[in-house]
Amino acid sequence: MSERKVLERTIEHPFLVGLQCAFQTKEKLFFCLDYVNGGELFFHLQRERRFGENRARFYAAEITSALAYLHGMDVVYRDLKPENCLLDAHGHVRIVDFGLAKEVGPVVWRTEGSALYSVEEGGKTGTFCGTPEYLAPEVLLRQRYGKDVDWYCLGAVLYEMLTGLPPFYDQDNNTMYRRILHEQLRFPATLPPPLKGNGSYNDSCGSVPGASIGKLAQDFIVRILERDPQKRLGHGVFGTENVKRHVFFHGIDWDKIYRQEYAPPFVPKVSSIFDLSNIDPEFRNEPIPQSILMEGQVDIIAEAAEAERQAELALQARLMAFPSPITSPTANGMFGDRSVGKTQATTLINEGVVGKRSNDVDSTIDAFRGFSFVSPWVDAPEND
């Protein structure tokens, strides 16, 4: 239920996908979320190979605004990756999938001289979870961690937007984990130009090809991918402001970012709300599991039918007690009072009698592409 709580709290933020309603069947909880059909950043990265620096900076700024909002509510997102960053029809970022989001306690700070230190018990969690390519070192080391992991993920996503691959990437997870923990971060000396995607470009914000990653972007990435979370850009009571004030974001008005007043550098080609051309065919063509199609529907139909049967029995009892013209069949051969059963069934559904379920929700974590996971064997003192 933590995902639902987070969604209910974040529904108003422009860069977070909001919850419109939720319902459940015997075994599953369903969320009805904002409709966003501009495609995942991952989808556009696959098409275009990589993004130009100005375009990547624009997305990083909108993601930073969203993370700052979550952190202000003491929520650690824990699964930032291109697959979870959607583009809306206008080209703005919308972060989705709060399955791993965690509400943590507020960080308690103490001072020693002119320095500020966080008290260890505040704002921390311990579950080993996330997506392998974007796991922060402290998560891999099974240490308790806080909001700093989200800033690490932002650095990894920015690196991927600029180069086409996450930092330290390897097809073998164990090798990749070793590289995350021990290898020096490297930047490609030269990069191929981005390819054209399915949409229009705003040259003033730019998807201008560059031969290499700029020095300011490199400095930002190095600082935010710092292995020691206490030294990482974004750590501390002023951490969010330090991220925003880094020279990589020089000239950005953060109020304008929030109000979506900057023209996006890329606008996906979306002809209508029914246009799914920016949705990866892997998901667009995926059949809906029969269990989802039938699970709630069968129960509701069965219970509504039972209510109608009971109403029919009551009607027959009335007819036996009070013989009258009410027994006259209508043109379709049904009794004129047949609507009693229908009305009763509808009332039961509207009042929530039909389909009431236990509040228990299974602990299965969404294994969306990108392979988010929660370790079943890590010691965690709280329920994450």
PDB file of N, CA and C in Angstrom, residues 70-126:
ATOM      1  N   LEU A  70       9.833  14.980  -3.945  1.00  0.00           N
ATOM      2  CA  LEU A  70       9.706  13.731  -3.189  1.00  0.00           C
ATOM      3  C   LEU A  70      10.527  13.780  -1.909  1.00  0.00           C
ATOM      4  N   HIS A  71      11.753  14.245  -2.014  1.00  0.00           N
ATOM      5  CA  HIS A  71      12.620  14.307  -0.835  1.00  0.00           C
ATOM      6  C   HIS A  71      12.072  15.277   0.198  1.00  0.00           C
ATOM      7  N   GLY A  72      11.412  16.325  -0.262  1.00  0.00           N
ATOM      8  CA  GLY A  72      10.785  17.258   0.672  1.00  0.00           C
ATOM      9  C   GLY A  72       9.667  16.616   1.472  1.00  0.00           C
ATOM     10  N   MET A  73       9.098  15.525   0.941  1.00  0.00           N
ATOM     11  CA  MET A  73       8.068  14.775   1.660  1.00  0.00           C
ATOM     12  C   MET A  73       8.657  13.546   2.343  1.00  0.00           C
ATOM     13  N   ASP A  74       9.980  13.473   2.420  1.00  0.00           N
ATOM     14  CA  ASP A  74      10.679  12.340   3.039  1.00  0.00           C
ATOM     15  C   ASP A  74      10.361  11.024   2.332  1.00  0.00           C
ATOM     16  N   VAL A  75      10.347  11.077   1.012  1.00  0.00           N
ATOM     17  CA  VAL A  75      10.148   9.882   0.184  1.00  0.00           C
ATOM     18  C   VAL A  75      11.420   9.631  -0.621  1.00  0.00           C
ATOM     19  N   VAL A  76      11.937   8.406  -0.532  1.00  0.00           N
ATOM     20  CA  VAL A  76      13.053   7.976  -1.376  1.00  0.00           C
ATOM     21  C   VAL A  76      12.456   7.184  -2.540  1.00  0.00           C
ATOM     22  N   TYR A  77      12.766   7.591  -3.764  1.00  0.00           N
ATOM     23  CA  TYR A  77      12.157   6.962  -4.937  1.00  0.00           C
ATOM     24  C   TYR A  77      12.768   5.582  -5.231  1.00  0.00           C
ATOM     25  N   ARG A  78      14.075   5.480  -5.268  1.00  0.00           N
ATOM     26  CA  ARG A  78      14.830   4.226  -5.316  1.00  0.00           C
ATOM     27  C   ARG A  78      14.842   3.479  -6.652  1.00  0.00           C
ATOM     28  N   ASP A  79      14.177   3.983  -7.674  1.00  0.00           N
ATOM     29  CA  ASP A  79      14.199   3.230  -8.937  1.00  0.00           C
ATOM     30  C   ASP A  79      14.216   4.160 -10.143  1.00  0.00           C
ATOM     31  N   LEU A  80      15.011   5.221 -10.057  1.00  0.00           N
ATOM     32  CA  LEU A  80      15.120   6.137 -11.189  1.00  0.00           C
ATOM     33  C   LEU A  80      15.923   5.482 -12.307  1.00  0.00           C
ATOM     34  N   LYS A  81      15.345   5.477 -13.509  1.00  0.00           N
ATOM     35  CA  LYS A  81      15.978   4.895 -14.695  1.00  0.00           C
ATOM     36  C   LYS A  81      15.208   5.392 -15.908  1.00  0.00           C
ATOM     37  N   PRO A  82      15.778   5.313 -17.106  1.00  0.00           N
ATOM     38  CA  PRO A  82      15.083   5.834 -18.287  1.00  0.00           C
ATOM     39  C   PRO A  82      13.733   5.172 -18.547  1.00  0.00           C
ATOM     40  N   GLU A  83      13.580   3.897 -18.154  1.00  0.00           N
ATOM     41  CA  GLU A  83      12.291   3.221 -18.353  1.00  0.00           C
ATOM     42  C   GLU A  83      11.183   3.840 -17.517  1.00  0.00           C
ATOM     43  N   ASN A  84      11.523   4.466 -16.409  1.00  0.00           N
ATOM     44  CA  ASN A  84      10.518   5.051 -15.520  1.00  0.00           C
ATOM     45  C   ASN A  84      10.336   6.542 -15.738  1.00  0.00           C
ATOM     46  N   CYS A  85      11.004   7.095 -16.744  1.00  0.00           N
ATOM     47  CA  CYS A  85      10.842   8.510 -17.094  1.00  0.00           C
ATOM     48  C   CYS A  85      10.102   8.582 -18.430  1.00  0.00           C
ATOM     49  N   LEU A  86       8.847   8.966 -18.386  1.00  0.00           N
ATOM     50  CA  LEU A  86       8.050   9.084 -19.599  1.00  0.00           C
ATOM     51  C   LEU A  86       8.101  10.517 -20.113  1.00  0.00           C
ATOM     52  N   LEU A  87       7.782  10.690 -21.391  1.00  0.00           N
ATOM     53  CA  LEU A  87       7.566  12.017 -21.953  1.00  0.00           C
ATOM     54  C   LEU A  87       6.086  12.176 -22.235  1.00  0.00           C
ATOM     55  N   ASP A  88       5.534  13.347 -21.876  1.00  0.00           N
ATOM     56  CA  ASP A  88       4.140  13.591 -22.234  1.00  0.00           C
ATOM     57  C   ASP A  88       4.075  14.108 -23.672  1.00  0.00           C
ATOM     58  N   ALA A  89       2.884  14.412 -24.135  1.00  0.00           N
ATOM     59  CA  ALA A  89       2.705  14.806 -25.533  1.00  0.00           C
ATOM     60  C   ALA A  89       3.397  16.118 -25.865  1.00  0.00           C
ATOM     61  N   HIS A  90       3.771  16.896 -24.837  1.00  0.00           N
ATOM     62  CA  HIS A  90       4.447  18.179 -25.063  1.00  0.00           C
ATOM     63  C   HIS A  90       5.960  18.069 -24.917  1.00  0.00           C
ATOM     64  N   GLY A  91       6.452  16.923 -24.435  1.00  0.00           N
ATOM     65  CA  GLY A  91       7.887  16.724 -24.312  1.00  0.00           C
ATOM     66  C   GLY A  91       8.437  16.885 -22.914  1.00  0.00           C
ATOM     67  N   HIS A  92       7.556  17.012 -21.909  1.00  0.00           N
ATOM     68  CA  HIS A  92       8.008  17.132 -20.523  1.00  0.00           C
ATOM     69  C   HIS A  92       8.096  15.750 -19.876  1.00  0.00           C
ATOM     70  N   VAL A  93       8.981  15.636 -18.892  1.00  0.00           N
ATOM     71  CA  VAL A  93       9.200  14.368 -18.188  1.00  0.00           C
ATOM     72  C   VAL A  93       8.063  14.100 -17.219  1.00  0.00           C
ATOM     73  N   ARG A  94       7.664  12.837 -17.127  1.00  0.00           N
ATOM     74  CA  ARG A  94       6.723  12.379 -16.097  1.00  0.00           C
ATOM     75  C   ARG A  94       7.285  11.080 -15.516  1.00  0.00           C
ATOM     76  N   ILE A  95       7.615  11.097 -14.239  1.00  0.00           N
ATOM     77  CA  ILE A  95       8.171   9.908 -13.580  1.00  0.00           C
ATOM     78  C   ILE A  95       7.032   8.999 -13.136  1.00  0.00           C
ATOM     79  N   VAL A  96       7.174   7.713 -13.400  1.00  0.00           N
ATOM     80  CA  VAL A  96       6.128   6.738 -13.120  1.00  0.00           C
ATOM     81  C   VAL A  96       6.713   5.587 -12.311  1.00  0.00           C
ATOM     82  N   ASP A  97       5.843   4.751 -11.783  1.00  0.00           N
ATOM     83  CA  ASP A  97       6.196   3.503 -11.086  1.00  0.00           C
ATOM     84  C   ASP A  97       6.811   3.771  -9.716  1.00  0.00           C
ATOM     85  N   PHE A  98       5.948   3.827  -8.718  1.00  0.00           N
ATOM     86  CA  PHE A  98       6.389   4.077  -7.346  1.00  0.00           C
ATOM     87  C   PHE A  98       6.399   2.795  -6.518  1.00  0.00           C
ATOM     88  N   GLY A  99       6.574   1.665  -7.204  1.00  0.00           N
ATOM     89  CA  GLY A  99       6.556   0.376  -6.517  1.00  0.00           C
ATOM     90  C   GLY A  99       7.660   0.211  -5.495  1.00  0.00           C
ATOM     91  N   LEU A 100       8.786   0.896  -5.686  1.00  0.00           N
ATOM     92  CA  LEU A 100       9.895   0.789  -4.738  1.00  0.00           C
ATOM     93  C   LEU A 100      10.042   2.037  -3.876  1.00  0.00           C
ATOM     94  N   ALA A 101       9.180   3.029  -4.076  1.00  0.00           N
ATOM     95  CA  ALA A 101       9.276   4.260  -3.287  1.00  0.00           C
ATOM     96  C   ALA A 101       9.039   3.952  -1.813  1.00  0.00           C
ATOM     97  N   LYS A 102       9.738   4.668  -0.966  1.00  0.00           N
ATOM     98  CA  LYS A 102       9.690   4.400   0.472  1.00  0.00           C
ATOM     99  C   LYS A 102       9.593   5.707   1.241  1.00  0.00           C
ATOM    100  N   GLU A 103       8.592   5.788   2.102  1.00  0.00           N
ATOM    101  CA  GLU A 103       8.507   6.918   3.025  1.00  0.00           C
ATOM    102  C   GLU A 103       9.458   6.661   4.189  1.00  0.00           C
ATOM    103  N   VAL A 104      10.367   7.580   4.394  1.00  0.00           N
ATOM    104  CA  VAL A 104      11.330   7.452   5.487  1.00  0.00           C
ATOM    105  C   VAL A 104      11.099   8.590   6.474  1.00  0.00           C
ATOM    106  N   GLY A 105      11.614   8.409   7.669  1.00  0.00           N
ATOM    107  CA  GLY A 105      11.487   9.471   8.650  1.00  0.00           C
ATOM    108  C   GLY A 105      12.324  10.673   8.258  1.00  0.00           C
ATOM    109  N   PRO A 106      12.001  11.834   8.789  1.00  0.00           N
ATOM    110  CA  PRO A 106      12.804  13.023   8.488  1.00  0.00           C
ATOM    111  C   PRO A 106      14.221  12.875   9.017  1.00  0.00           C
ATOM    112  N   VAL A 107      15.163  13.458   8.300  1.00  0.00           N
ATOM    113  CA  VAL A 107      16.557  13.430   8.736  1.00  0.00           C
ATOM    114  C   VAL A 107      16.732  14.403   9.894  1.00  0.00           C
ATOM    115  N   VAL A 108      17.358  13.931  10.954  1.00  0.00           N
ATOM    116  CA  VAL A 108      17.646  14.774  12.110  1.00  0.00           C
ATOM    117  C   VAL A 108      19.096  15.231  12.008  1.00  0.00           C
ATOM    118  N   TRP A 109      19.316  16.543  12.120  1.00  0.00           N
ATOM    119  CA  TRP A 109      20.660  17.099  11.958  1.00  0.00           C
ATOM    120  C   TRP A 109      21.191  17.627  13.277  1.00  0.00           C
ATOM    121  N   ARG A 110      22.492  17.498  13.467  1.00  0.00           N
ATOM    122  CA  ARG A 110      23.149  18.090  14.626  1.00  0.00           C
ATOM    123  C   ARG A 110      24.380  18.842  14.137  1.00  0.00           C
ATOM    124  N   THR A 111      24.845  19.756  14.931  1.00  0.00           N
ATOM    125  CA  THR A 111      25.991  20.569  14.536  1.00  0.00           C
ATOM    126  C   THR A 111      27.198  20.257  15.405  1.00  0.00           C
ATOM    127  N   GLU A 112      28.343  20.317  14.779  1.00  0.00           N
ATOM    128  CA  GLU A 112      29.618  20.255  15.492  1.00  0.00           C
ATOM    129  C   GLU A 112      30.478  21.369  14.923  1.00  0.00           C
ATOM    130  N   GLY A 113      30.594  22.443  15.677  1.00  0.00           N
ATOM    131  CA  GLY A 113      31.271  23.618  15.166  1.00  0.00           C
ATOM    132  C   GLY A 113      30.463  24.218  14.034  1.00  0.00           C
ATOM    133  N   SER A 114      31.075  24.353  12.875  1.00  0.00           N
ATOM    134  CA  SER A 114      30.376  24.918  11.716  1.00  0.00           C
ATOM    135  C   SER A 114      29.820  23.837  10.800  1.00  0.00           C
ATOM    136  N   ALA A 115      30.012  22.567  11.174  1.00  0.00           N
ATOM    137  CA  ALA A 115      29.592  21.458  10.314  1.00  0.00           C
ATOM    138  C   ALA A 115      28.252  20.900  10.767  1.00  0.00           C
ATOM    139  N   LEU A 116      27.494  20.379   9.798  1.00  0.00           N
ATOM    140  CA  LEU A 116      26.211  19.730  10.060  1.00  0.00           C
ATOM    141  C   LEU A 116      26.364  18.235   9.819  1.00  0.00           C
ATOM    142  N   TYR A 117      25.816  17.429  10.731  1.00  0.00           N
ATOM    143  CA  TYR A 117      25.871  15.980  10.593  1.00  0.00           C
ATOM    144  C   TYR A 117      24.466  15.418  10.757  1.00  0.00           C
ATOM    145  N   SER A 118      24.163  14.385   9.957  1.00  0.00           N
ATOM    146  CA  SER A 118      22.866  13.735  10.109  1.00  0.00           C
ATOM    147  C   SER A 118      22.974  12.659  11.176  1.00  0.00           C
ATOM    148  N   VAL A 119      21.917  12.531  11.971  1.00  0.00           N
ATOM    149  CA  VAL A 119      21.848  11.451  12.945  1.00  0.00           C
ATOM    150  C   VAL A 119      21.481  10.181  12.187  1.00  0.00           C
ATOM    151  N   GLU A 120      22.191   9.111  12.440  1.00  0.00           N
ATOM    152  CA  GLU A 120      22.104   7.889  11.632  1.00  0.00           C
ATOM    153  C   GLU A 120      20.692   7.343  11.542  1.00  0.00           C
ATOM    154  N   GLU A 121      19.892   7.493  12.614  1.00  0.00           N
ATOM    155  CA  GLU A 121      18.573   6.872  12.630  1.00  0.00           C
ATOM    156  C   GLU A 121      17.574   7.598  11.731  1.00  0.00           C
ATOM    157  N   GLY A 122      17.880   8.825  11.340  1.00  0.00           N
ATOM    158  CA  GLY A 122      16.898   9.609  10.600  1.00  0.00           C
ATOM    159  C   GLY A 122      16.975   9.393   9.101  1.00  0.00           C
ATOM    160  N   GLY A 123      15.805   9.226   8.454  1.00  0.00           N
ATOM    161  CA  GLY A 123      15.719   9.196   7.008  1.00  0.00           C
ATOM    162  C   GLY A 123      16.431   8.058   6.319  1.00  0.00           C
ATOM    163  N   LYS A 124      16.570   6.926   6.982  1.00  0.00           N
ATOM    164  CA  LYS A 124      17.305   5.793   6.410  1.00  0.00           C
ATOM    165  C   LYS A 124      16.387   4.591   6.200  1.00  0.00           C
ATOM    166  N   THR A 125      16.786   3.742   5.276  1.00  0.00           N
ATOM    167  CA  THR A 125      16.117   2.473   5.050  1.00  0.00           C
ATOM    168  C   THR A 125      17.197   1.449   4.694  1.00  0.00           C
ATOM    169  N   GLY A 126      16.813   0.177   4.530  1.00  0.00           N
ATOM    170  CA  GLY A 126      17.860  -0.824   4.364  1.00  0.00           C
ATOM    171  C   GLY A 126      17.617  -1.901   3.335  1.00  0.00           C
TER     172      GLY A 126
END
